[in-house]
Coordinates of C-alpha atoms in Angstrom, one line a residue:
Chain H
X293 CA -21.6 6.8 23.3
X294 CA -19.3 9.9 23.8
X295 CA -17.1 11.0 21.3
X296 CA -14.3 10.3 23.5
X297 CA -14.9 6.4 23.2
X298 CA -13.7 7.0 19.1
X299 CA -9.8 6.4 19.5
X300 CA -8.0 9.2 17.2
X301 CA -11.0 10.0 16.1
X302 CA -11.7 7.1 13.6
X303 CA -15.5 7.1 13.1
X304 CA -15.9 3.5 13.2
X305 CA -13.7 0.4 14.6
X306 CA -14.1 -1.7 11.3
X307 CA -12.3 1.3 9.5
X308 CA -9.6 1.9 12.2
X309 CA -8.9 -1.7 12.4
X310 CA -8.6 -2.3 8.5
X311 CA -6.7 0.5 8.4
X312 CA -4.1 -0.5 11.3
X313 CA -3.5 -3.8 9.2
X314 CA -2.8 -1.8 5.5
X315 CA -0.5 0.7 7.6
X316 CA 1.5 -2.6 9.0
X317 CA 2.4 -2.8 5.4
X318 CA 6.5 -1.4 5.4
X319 CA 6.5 1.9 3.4
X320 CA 2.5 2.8 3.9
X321 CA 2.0 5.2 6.4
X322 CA -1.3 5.8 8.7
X323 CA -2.3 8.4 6.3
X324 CA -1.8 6.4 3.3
X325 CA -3.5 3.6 4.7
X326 CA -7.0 5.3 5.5
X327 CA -6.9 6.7 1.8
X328 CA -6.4 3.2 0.9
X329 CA -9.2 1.9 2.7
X330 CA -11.5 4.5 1.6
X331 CA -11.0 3.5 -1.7
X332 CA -11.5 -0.2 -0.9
X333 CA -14.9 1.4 0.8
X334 CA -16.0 2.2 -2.7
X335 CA -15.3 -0.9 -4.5
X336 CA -18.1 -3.4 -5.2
X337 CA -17.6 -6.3 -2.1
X338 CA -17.1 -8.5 -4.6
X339 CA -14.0 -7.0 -5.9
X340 CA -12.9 -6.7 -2.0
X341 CA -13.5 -10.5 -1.1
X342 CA -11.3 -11.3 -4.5
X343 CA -8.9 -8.9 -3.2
X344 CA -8.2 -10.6 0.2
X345 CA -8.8 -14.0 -1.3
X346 CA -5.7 -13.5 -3.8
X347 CA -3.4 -12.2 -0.9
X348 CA -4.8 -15.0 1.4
X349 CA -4.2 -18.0 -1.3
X350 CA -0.7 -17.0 -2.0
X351 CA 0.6 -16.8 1.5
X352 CA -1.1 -20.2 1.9
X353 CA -0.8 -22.3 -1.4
X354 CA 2.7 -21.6 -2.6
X355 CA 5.3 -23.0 -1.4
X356 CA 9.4 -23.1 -1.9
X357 CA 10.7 -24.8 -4.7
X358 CA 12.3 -27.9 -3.3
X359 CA 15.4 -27.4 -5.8
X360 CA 16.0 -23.9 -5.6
X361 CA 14.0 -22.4 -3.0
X362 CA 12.0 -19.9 -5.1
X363 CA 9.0 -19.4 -4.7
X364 CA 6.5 -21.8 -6.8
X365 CA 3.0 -22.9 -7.0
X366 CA 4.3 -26.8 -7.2
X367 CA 7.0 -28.5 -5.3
X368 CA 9.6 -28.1 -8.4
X369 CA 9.2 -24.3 -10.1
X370 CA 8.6 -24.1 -13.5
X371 CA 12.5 -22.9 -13.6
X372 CA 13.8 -26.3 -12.4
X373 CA 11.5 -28.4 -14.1
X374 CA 12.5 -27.2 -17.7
X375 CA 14.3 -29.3 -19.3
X376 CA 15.8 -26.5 -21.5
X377 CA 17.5 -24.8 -19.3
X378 CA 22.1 -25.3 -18.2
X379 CA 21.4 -27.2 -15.4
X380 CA 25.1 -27.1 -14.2
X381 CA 24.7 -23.5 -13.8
X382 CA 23.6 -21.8 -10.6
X383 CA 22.8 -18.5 -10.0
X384 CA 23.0 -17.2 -6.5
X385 CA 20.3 -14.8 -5.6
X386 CA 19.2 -12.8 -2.7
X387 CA 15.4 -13.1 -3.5
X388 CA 12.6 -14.1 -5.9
X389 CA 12.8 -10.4 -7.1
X390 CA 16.5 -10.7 -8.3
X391 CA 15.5 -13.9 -10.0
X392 CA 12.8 -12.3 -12.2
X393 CA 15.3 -9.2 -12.6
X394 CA 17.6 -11.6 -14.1
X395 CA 15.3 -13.7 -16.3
X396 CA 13.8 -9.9 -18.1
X397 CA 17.5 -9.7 -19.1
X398 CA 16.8 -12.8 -21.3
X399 CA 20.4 -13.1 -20.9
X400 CA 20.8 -16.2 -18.4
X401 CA 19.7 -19.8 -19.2
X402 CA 21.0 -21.9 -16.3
X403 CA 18.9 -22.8 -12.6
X404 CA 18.8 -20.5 -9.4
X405 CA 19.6 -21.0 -6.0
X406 CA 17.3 -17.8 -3.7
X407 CA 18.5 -17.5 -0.5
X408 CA 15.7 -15.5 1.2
X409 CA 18.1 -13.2 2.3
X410 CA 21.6 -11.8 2.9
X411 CA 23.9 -12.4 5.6
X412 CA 23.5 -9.1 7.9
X413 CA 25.0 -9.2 11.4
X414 CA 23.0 -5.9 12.0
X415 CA 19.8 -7.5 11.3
X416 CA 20.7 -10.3 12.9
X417 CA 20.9 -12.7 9.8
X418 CA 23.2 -15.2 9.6
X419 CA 24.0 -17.8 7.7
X420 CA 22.2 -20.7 9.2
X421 CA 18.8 -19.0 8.4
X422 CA 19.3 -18.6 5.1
X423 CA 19.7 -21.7 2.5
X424 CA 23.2 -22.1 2.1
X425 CA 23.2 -25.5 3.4
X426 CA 20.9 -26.6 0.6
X427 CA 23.6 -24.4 -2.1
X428 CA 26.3 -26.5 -1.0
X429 CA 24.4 -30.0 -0.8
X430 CA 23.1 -29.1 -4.8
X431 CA 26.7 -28.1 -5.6
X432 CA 27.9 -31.1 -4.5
X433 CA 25.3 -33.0 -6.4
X434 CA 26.7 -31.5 -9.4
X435 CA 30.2 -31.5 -9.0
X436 CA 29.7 -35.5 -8.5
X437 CA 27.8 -35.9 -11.1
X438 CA 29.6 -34.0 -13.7
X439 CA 33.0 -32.9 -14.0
X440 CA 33.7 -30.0 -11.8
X441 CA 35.0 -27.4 -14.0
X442 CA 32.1 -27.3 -16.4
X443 CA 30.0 -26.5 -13.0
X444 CA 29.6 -22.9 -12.9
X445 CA 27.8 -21.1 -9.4
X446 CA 27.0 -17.4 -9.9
X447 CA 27.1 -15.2 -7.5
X448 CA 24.5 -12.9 -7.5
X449 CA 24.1 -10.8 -4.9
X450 CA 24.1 -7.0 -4.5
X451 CA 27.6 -5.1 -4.6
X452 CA 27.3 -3.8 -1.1
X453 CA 29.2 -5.5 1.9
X454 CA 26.3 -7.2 3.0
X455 CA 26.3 -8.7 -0.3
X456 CA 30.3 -9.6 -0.6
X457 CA 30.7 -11.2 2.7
X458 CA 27.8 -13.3 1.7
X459 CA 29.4 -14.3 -1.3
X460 CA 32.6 -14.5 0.2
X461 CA 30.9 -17.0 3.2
X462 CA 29.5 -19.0 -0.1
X463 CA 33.1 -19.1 -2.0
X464 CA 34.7 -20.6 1.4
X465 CA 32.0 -23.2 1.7
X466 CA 31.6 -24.2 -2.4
X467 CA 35.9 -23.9 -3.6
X468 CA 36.8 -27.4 -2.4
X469 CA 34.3 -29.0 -4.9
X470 CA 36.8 -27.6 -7.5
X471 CA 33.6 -25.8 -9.6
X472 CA 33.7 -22.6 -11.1
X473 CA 32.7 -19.7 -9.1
X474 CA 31.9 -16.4 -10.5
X475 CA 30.2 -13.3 -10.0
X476 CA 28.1 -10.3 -12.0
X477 CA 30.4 -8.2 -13.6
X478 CA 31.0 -4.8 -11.8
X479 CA 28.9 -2.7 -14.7
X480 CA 26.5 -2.5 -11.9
X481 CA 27.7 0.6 -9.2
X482 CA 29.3 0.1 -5.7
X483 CA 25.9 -0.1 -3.5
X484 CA 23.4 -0.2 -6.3
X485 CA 20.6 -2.5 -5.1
X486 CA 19.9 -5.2 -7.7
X487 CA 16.6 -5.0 -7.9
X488 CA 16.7 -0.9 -9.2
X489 CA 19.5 -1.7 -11.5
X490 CA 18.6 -0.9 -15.7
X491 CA 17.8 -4.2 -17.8
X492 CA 20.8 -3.0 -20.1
X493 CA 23.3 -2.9 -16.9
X494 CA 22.3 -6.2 -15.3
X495 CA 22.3 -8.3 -18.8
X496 CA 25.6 -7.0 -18.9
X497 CA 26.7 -7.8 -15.7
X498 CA 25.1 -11.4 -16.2
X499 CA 27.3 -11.7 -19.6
X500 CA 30.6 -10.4 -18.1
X501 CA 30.5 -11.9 -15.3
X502 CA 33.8 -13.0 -13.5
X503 CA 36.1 -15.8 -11.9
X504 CA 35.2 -14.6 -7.6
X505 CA 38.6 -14.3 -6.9
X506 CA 38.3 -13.2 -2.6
Chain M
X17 CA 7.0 -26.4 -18.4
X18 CA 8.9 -24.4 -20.7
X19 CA 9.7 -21.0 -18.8
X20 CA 8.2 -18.5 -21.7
X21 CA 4.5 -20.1 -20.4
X22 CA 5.3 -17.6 -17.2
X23 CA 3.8 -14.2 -18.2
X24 CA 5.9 -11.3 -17.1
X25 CA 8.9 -13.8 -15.5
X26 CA 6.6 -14.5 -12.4
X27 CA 7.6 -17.9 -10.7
X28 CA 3.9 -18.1 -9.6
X29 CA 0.7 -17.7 -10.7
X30 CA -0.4 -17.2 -6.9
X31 CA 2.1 -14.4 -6.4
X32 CA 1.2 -12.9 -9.4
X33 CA -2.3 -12.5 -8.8
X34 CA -1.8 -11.3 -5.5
X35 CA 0.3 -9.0 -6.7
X36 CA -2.0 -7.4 -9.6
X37 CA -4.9 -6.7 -6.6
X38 CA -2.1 -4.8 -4.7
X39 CA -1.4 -2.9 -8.2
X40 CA -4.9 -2.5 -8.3
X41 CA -4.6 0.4 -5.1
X42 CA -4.3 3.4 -5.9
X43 CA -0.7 5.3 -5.9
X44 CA 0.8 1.7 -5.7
X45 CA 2.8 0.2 -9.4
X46 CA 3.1 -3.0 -10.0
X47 CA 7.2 -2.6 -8.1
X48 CA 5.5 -1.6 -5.0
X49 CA 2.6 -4.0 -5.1
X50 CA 5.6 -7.0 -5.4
X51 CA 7.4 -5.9 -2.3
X52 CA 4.7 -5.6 -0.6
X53 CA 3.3 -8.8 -2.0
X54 CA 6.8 -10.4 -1.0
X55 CA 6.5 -9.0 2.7
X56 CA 2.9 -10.6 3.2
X57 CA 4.9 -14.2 2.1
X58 CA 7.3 -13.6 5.4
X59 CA 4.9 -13.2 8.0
X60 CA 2.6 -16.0 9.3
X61 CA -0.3 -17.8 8.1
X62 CA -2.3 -16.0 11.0
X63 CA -1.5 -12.5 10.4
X64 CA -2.0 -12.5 6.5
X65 CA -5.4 -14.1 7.3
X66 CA -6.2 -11.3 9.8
X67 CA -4.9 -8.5 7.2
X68 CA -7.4 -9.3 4.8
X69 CA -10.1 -10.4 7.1
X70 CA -10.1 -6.9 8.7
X71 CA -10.8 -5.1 5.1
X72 CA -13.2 -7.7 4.1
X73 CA -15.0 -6.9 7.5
X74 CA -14.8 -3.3 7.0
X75 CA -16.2 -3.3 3.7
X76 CA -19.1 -5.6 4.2
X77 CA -20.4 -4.8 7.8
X78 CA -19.9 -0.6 8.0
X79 CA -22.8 1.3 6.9
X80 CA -23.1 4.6 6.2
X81 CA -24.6 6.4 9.3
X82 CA -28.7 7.5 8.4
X83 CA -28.2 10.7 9.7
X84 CA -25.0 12.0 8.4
X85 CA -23.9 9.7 5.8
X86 CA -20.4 9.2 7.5
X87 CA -19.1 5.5 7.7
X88 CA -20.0 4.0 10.8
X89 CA -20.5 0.7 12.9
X90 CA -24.1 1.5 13.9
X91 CA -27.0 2.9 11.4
X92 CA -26.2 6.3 13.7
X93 CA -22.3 6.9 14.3
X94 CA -21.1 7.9 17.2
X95 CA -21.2 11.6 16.6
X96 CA -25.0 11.9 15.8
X97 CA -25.5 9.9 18.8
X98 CA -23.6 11.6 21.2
X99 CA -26.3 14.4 23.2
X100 CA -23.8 16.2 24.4
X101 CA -23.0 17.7 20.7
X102 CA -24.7 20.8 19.4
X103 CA -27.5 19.3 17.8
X104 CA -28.3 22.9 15.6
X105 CA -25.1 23.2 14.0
X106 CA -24.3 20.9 10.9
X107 CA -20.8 21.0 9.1
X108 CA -21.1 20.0 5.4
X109 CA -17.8 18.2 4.2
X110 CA -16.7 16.3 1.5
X111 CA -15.8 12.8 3.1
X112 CA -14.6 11.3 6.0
X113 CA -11.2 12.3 6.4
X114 CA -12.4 15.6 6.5
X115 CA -14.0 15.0 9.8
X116 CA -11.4 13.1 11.3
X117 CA -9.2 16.7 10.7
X118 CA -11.7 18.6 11.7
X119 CA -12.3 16.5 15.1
X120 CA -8.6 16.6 15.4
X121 CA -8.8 20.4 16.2
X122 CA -11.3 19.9 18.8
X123 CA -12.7 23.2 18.1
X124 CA -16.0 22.0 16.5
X125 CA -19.0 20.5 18.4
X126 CA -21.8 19.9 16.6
X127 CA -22.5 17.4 14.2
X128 CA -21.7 16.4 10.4
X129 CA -22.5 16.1 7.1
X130 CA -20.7 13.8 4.7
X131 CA -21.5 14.9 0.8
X132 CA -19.3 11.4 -0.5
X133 CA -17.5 13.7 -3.2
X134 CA -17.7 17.3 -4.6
X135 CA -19.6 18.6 -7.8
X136 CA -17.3 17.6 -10.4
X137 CA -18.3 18.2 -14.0
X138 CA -15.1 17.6 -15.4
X139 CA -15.3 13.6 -13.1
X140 CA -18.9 13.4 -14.0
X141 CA -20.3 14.2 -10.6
X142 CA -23.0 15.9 -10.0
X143 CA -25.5 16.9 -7.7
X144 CA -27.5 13.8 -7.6
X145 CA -24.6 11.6 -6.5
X146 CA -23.9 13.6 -3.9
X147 CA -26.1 13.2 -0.2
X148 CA -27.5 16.8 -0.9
X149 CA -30.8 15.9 -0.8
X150 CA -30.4 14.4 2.5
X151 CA -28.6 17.5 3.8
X152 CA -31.7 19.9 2.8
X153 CA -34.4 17.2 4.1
X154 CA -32.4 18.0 7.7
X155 CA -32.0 21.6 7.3
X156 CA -35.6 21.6 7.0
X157 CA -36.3 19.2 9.4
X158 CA -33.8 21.3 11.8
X159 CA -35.4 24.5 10.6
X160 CA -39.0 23.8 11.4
X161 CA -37.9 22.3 15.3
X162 CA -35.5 25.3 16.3
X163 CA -35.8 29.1 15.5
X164 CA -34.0 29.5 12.1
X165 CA -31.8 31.6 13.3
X166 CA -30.1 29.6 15.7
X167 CA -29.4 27.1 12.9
X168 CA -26.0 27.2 11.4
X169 CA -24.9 25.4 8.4
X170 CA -21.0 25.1 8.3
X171 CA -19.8 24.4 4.5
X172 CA -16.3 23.2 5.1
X173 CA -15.4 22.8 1.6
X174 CA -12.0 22.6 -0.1
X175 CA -10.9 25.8 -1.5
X176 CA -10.7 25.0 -4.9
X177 CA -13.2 25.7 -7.7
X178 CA -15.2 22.6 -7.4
X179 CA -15.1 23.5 -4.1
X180 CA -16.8 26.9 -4.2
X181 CA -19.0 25.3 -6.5
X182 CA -20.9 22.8 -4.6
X183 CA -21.0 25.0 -2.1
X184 CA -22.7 27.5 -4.0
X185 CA -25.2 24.8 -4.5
X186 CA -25.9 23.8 -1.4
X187 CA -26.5 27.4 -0.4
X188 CA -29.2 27.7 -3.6
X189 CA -30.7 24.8 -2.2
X190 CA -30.8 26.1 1.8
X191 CA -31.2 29.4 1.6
X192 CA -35.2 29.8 2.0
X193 CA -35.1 28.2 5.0
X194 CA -33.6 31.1 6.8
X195 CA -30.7 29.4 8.7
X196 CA -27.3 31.1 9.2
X197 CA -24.6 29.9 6.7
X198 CA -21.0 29.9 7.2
X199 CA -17.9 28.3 5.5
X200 CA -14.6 28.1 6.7
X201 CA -12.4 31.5 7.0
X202 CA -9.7 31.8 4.5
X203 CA -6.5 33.4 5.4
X204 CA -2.7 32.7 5.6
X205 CA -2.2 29.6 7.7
X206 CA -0.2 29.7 11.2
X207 CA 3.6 29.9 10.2
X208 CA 3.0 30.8 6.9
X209 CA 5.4 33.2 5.4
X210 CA 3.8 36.6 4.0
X211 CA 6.3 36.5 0.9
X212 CA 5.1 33.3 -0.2
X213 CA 1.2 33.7 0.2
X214 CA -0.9 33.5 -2.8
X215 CA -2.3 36.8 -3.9
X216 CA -6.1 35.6 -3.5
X217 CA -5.4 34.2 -0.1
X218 CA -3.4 36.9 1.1
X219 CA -6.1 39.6 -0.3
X220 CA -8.9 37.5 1.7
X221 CA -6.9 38.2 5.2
X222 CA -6.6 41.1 4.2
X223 CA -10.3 41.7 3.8
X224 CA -11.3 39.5 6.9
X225 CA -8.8 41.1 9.1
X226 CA -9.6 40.5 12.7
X227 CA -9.3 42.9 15.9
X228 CA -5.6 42.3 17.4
X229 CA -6.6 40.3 20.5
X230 CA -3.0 39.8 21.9

């Protein structure tokens, strides 16, 4: 076989191909990606299979929690389902990220509503494909079964425009139920992403936070 | 399920696992390893199963080629089986990225040798975990078929002093067969800036100076 027959030079296909798939990752570049699969050359198999196995397992054995939409390995999370948690109070969050962002705080006791995502014209996100539908059909729930004012939905969601006209789109759809709306205290900086923000700043936020008042 | 019984505020045991073998990489914290772990949960079924199918492949059906030691497909790779390569020159290099820069060139023709790591004292490699051996069984073997003369051993070894080192060695360990030895010129790389040049490096061009062949 000629050399030519190696596409950019890769010295075997098993190596290029494993190495295409780890460069598909966002942020890991081709370079990045062969040192990565050089290392994974060294390991003992074993560690390899478990490796695969644990990425393969979680994409196909959790699933969305039925209430809230995070994440879980059973159909209720382990949030929902405890008992001692303020389950008239619903936090708003972007991802599954924010949510464990928010519970290091130690500073927030009531449920969560993820919305896997952001409203984002650009990206071509709107809100039908994100679970707002399921937000308003819980907050109704609640605002039956309780009284409306000691209802409390949080908005969560990052302090750039994406994240205000989301909230906004939220506020419109939620107000009539006559609940309280509010949102994380501005301690966090105009376009900080949640997910970067200090413990300190976003426990603060969580504790301050604010009637929304669009 | 009271929500302390989650260690480190992950909603799920799944994800979490998942991501400690991404955080097991190397360059890659646990923040990384949950994005990326998070991106894997967005695509399909399908493609996660190919992802870690093609590194499971990779690491349990490449071999290291007989010849050269360089991963390959085939117990010979492509290079020590393609006869239109100068059988009688052998570059010694550390691993196989190495060869995939120096086939990027396309300046070099003959064929390899992969040493799988450098002499390291202070890493607790030495000579004997290293395919040394194997190199001086086919400088001999190489040797005794050709005139020695018209043997070459390239030792394309980084510059550093572990470097130097092993390739001090290897020339200890080759030298009595009589075959030429060469290892890559040093010198101020194309672009480089005179000002900024390290003394050594700048004293070696100096040296080495070539005839101005404009």
């Amino acid at each position: 076989m000629p050399l030519s027959t190696i596409s950019d030079q890769y010295p075997s296909r098993l190596l290029e191909e494993a190495v295409q798939s780890i460069a598909s990752l966002p942020g890991v570049g081709r370079r990045s990606a062969l040192r990565l699969a050089l290392h994974l050359l060294r390991q003992p198999e074993e560690n390899v299979r478990h490796f695969a196995d644990s990425i393969v397992k979680m994409r196909e054995e959790t699933v969305y929690c039925r209430e809230c939409m995070m994440i879980s390995d059973e159909e209720i999370c382990p949030i929902c389902s405890d008992r001692t948690r303020d389950r008239r109070t619903v936090c708003v969050v972007e991802n599954v990220r924010d949510v464990m962002s928010i519970e290091k705080t130690g500073q927030y006791h009531g449920l969560y509503h993820v919305l896997g995502g952001i409203i984002s014209p650009i990206n071509g996100v709107g809100p039908s494909d994100l679970s707002i539908a399921g937000l308003v059909r819980r907050v109704g729930e609640l605002s039956s079964a309780n009284p409306p004012s000691e209802v409390e939905v949080v908005l969560a969601l990052s302090g750039d425009v994406e994240g205000e006209t989301t909230s906004f789109y939220i506020f419109r759809q939620i107000e009539h139920f006559g609940v309280r709306v509010s949102s994380l205290a501005r301690g966090l900086g105009f376009g900080d992403d949640l997910e970067y923000a200090d413990e300190l700043t976003l426990g603060r936020s969580i504790v301050n936070r604010q009637e929304f008042r669009p």
